[in-house]
PDB file of C-alpha atoms in Angstrom:
ATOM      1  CA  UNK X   1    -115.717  48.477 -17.995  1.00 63.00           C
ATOM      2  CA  UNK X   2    -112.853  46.156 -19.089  1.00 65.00           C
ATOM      3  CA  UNK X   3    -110.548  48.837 -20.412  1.00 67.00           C
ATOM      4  CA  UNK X   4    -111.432  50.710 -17.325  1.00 70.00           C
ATOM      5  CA  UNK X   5    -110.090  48.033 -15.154  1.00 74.00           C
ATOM      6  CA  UNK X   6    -107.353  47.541 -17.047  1.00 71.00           C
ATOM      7  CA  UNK X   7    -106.131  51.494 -16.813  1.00 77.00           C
ATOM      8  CA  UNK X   8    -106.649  50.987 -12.793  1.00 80.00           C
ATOM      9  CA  UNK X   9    -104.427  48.396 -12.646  1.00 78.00           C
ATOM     10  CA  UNK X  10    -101.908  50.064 -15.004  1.00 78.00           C
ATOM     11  CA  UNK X  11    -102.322  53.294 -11.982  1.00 82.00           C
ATOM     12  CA  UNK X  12    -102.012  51.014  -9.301  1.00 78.00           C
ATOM     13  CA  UNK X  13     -98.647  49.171 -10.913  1.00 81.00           C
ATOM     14  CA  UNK X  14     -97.432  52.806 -11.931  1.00 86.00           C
ATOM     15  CA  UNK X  15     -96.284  53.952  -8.323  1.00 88.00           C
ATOM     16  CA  UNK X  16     -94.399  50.014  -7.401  1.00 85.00           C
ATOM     17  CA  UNK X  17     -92.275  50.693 -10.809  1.00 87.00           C
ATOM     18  CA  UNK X  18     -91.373  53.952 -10.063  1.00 91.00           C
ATOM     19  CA  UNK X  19     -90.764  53.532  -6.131  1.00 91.00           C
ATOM     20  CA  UNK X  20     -88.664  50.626  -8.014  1.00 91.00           C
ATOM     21  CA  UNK X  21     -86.762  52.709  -9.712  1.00 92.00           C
ATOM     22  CA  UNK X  22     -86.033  55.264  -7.321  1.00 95.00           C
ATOM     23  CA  UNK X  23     -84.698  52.616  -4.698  1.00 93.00           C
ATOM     24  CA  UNK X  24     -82.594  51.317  -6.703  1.00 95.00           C
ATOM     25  CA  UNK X  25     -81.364  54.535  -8.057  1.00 95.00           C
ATOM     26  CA  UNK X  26     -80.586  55.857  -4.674  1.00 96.00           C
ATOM     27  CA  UNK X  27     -79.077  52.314  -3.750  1.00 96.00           C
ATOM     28  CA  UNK X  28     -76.163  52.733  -6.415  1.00 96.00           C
ATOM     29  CA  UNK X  29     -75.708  56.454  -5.572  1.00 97.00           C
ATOM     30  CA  UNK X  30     -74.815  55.797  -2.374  1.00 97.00           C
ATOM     31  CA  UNK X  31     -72.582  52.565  -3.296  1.00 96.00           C
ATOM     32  CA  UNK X  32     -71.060  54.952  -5.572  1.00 96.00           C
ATOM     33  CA  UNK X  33     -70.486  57.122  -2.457  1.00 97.00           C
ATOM     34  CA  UNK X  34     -69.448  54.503  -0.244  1.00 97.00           C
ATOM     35  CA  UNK X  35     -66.782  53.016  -2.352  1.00 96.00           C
ATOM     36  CA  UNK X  36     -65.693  56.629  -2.877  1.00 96.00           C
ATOM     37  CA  UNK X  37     -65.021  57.277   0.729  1.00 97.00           C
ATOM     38  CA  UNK X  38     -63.456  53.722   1.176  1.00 96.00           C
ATOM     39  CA  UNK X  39     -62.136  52.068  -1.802  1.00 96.00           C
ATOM     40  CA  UNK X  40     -61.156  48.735  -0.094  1.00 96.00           C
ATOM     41  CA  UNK X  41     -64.278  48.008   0.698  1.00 96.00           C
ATOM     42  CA  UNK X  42     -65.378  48.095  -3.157  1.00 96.00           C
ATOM     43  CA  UNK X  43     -65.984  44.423  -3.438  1.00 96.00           C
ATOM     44  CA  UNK X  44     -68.317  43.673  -0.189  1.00 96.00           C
ATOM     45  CA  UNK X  45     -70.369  47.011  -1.525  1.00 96.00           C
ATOM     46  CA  UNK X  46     -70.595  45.486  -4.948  1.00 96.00           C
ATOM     47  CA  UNK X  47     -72.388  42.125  -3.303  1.00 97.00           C
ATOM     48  CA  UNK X  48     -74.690  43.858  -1.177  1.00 96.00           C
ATOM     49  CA  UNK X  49     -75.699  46.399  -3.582  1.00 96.00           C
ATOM     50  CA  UNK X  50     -76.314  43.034  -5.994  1.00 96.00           C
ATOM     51  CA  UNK X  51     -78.196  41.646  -3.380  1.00 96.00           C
ATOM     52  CA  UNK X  52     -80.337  44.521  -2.500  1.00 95.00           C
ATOM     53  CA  UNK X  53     -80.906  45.817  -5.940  1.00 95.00           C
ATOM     54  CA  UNK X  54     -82.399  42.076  -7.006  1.00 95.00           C
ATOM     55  CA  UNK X  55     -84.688  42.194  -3.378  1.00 94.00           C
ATOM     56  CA  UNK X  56     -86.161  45.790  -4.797  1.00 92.00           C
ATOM     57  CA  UNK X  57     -86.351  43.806  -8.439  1.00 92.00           C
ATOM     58  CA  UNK X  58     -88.817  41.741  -6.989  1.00 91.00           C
ATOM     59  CA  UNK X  59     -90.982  43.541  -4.453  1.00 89.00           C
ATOM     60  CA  UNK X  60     -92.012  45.301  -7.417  1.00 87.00           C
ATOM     61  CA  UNK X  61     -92.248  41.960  -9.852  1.00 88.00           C
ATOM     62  CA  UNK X  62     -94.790  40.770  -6.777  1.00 88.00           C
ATOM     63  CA  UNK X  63     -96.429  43.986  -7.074  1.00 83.00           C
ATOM     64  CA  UNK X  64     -96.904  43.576 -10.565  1.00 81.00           C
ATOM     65  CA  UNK X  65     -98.532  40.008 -10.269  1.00 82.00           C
ATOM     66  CA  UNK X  66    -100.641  40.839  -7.335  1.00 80.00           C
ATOM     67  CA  UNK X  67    -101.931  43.641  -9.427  1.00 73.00           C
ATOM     68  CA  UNK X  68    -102.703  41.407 -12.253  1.00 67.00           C
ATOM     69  CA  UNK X  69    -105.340  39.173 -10.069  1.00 56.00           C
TER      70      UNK X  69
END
């Protein structure tokens, strides 16, 4: 039963990490795309990608701890 629970938790961390990864993917696309269309505004892009790239970081570190209870 132990290494049963421990495979459900590894499932229910699985989708957080990948949702993880995918926001933050998408996230530097579209910087990418923004500072394309408007290179001035490169440097204010940068910070809030920064910003919201470290906020996805750690919905999914909480995920991972809340999984671990």
């Amino acid at each position: 039963t132990q290494q049963t629970n421990m495979s459900t938790k590894a499932f229910a961390a699985a989708p957080a990490a990948l949702a993880g990864g995918l926001g933050i993917g998408i996230l530097g696309a579209k910087a990418a795309e923004a500072t394309g269309r408007n290179p001035g505004a490169a440097t204010p892009i940068l910070v809030i990608s920064i910003i919201l790239a470290a906020l996805i970081e750690g919905i999914f570190i909480l995920s991972a701890f809340a999984v671990q209870s």
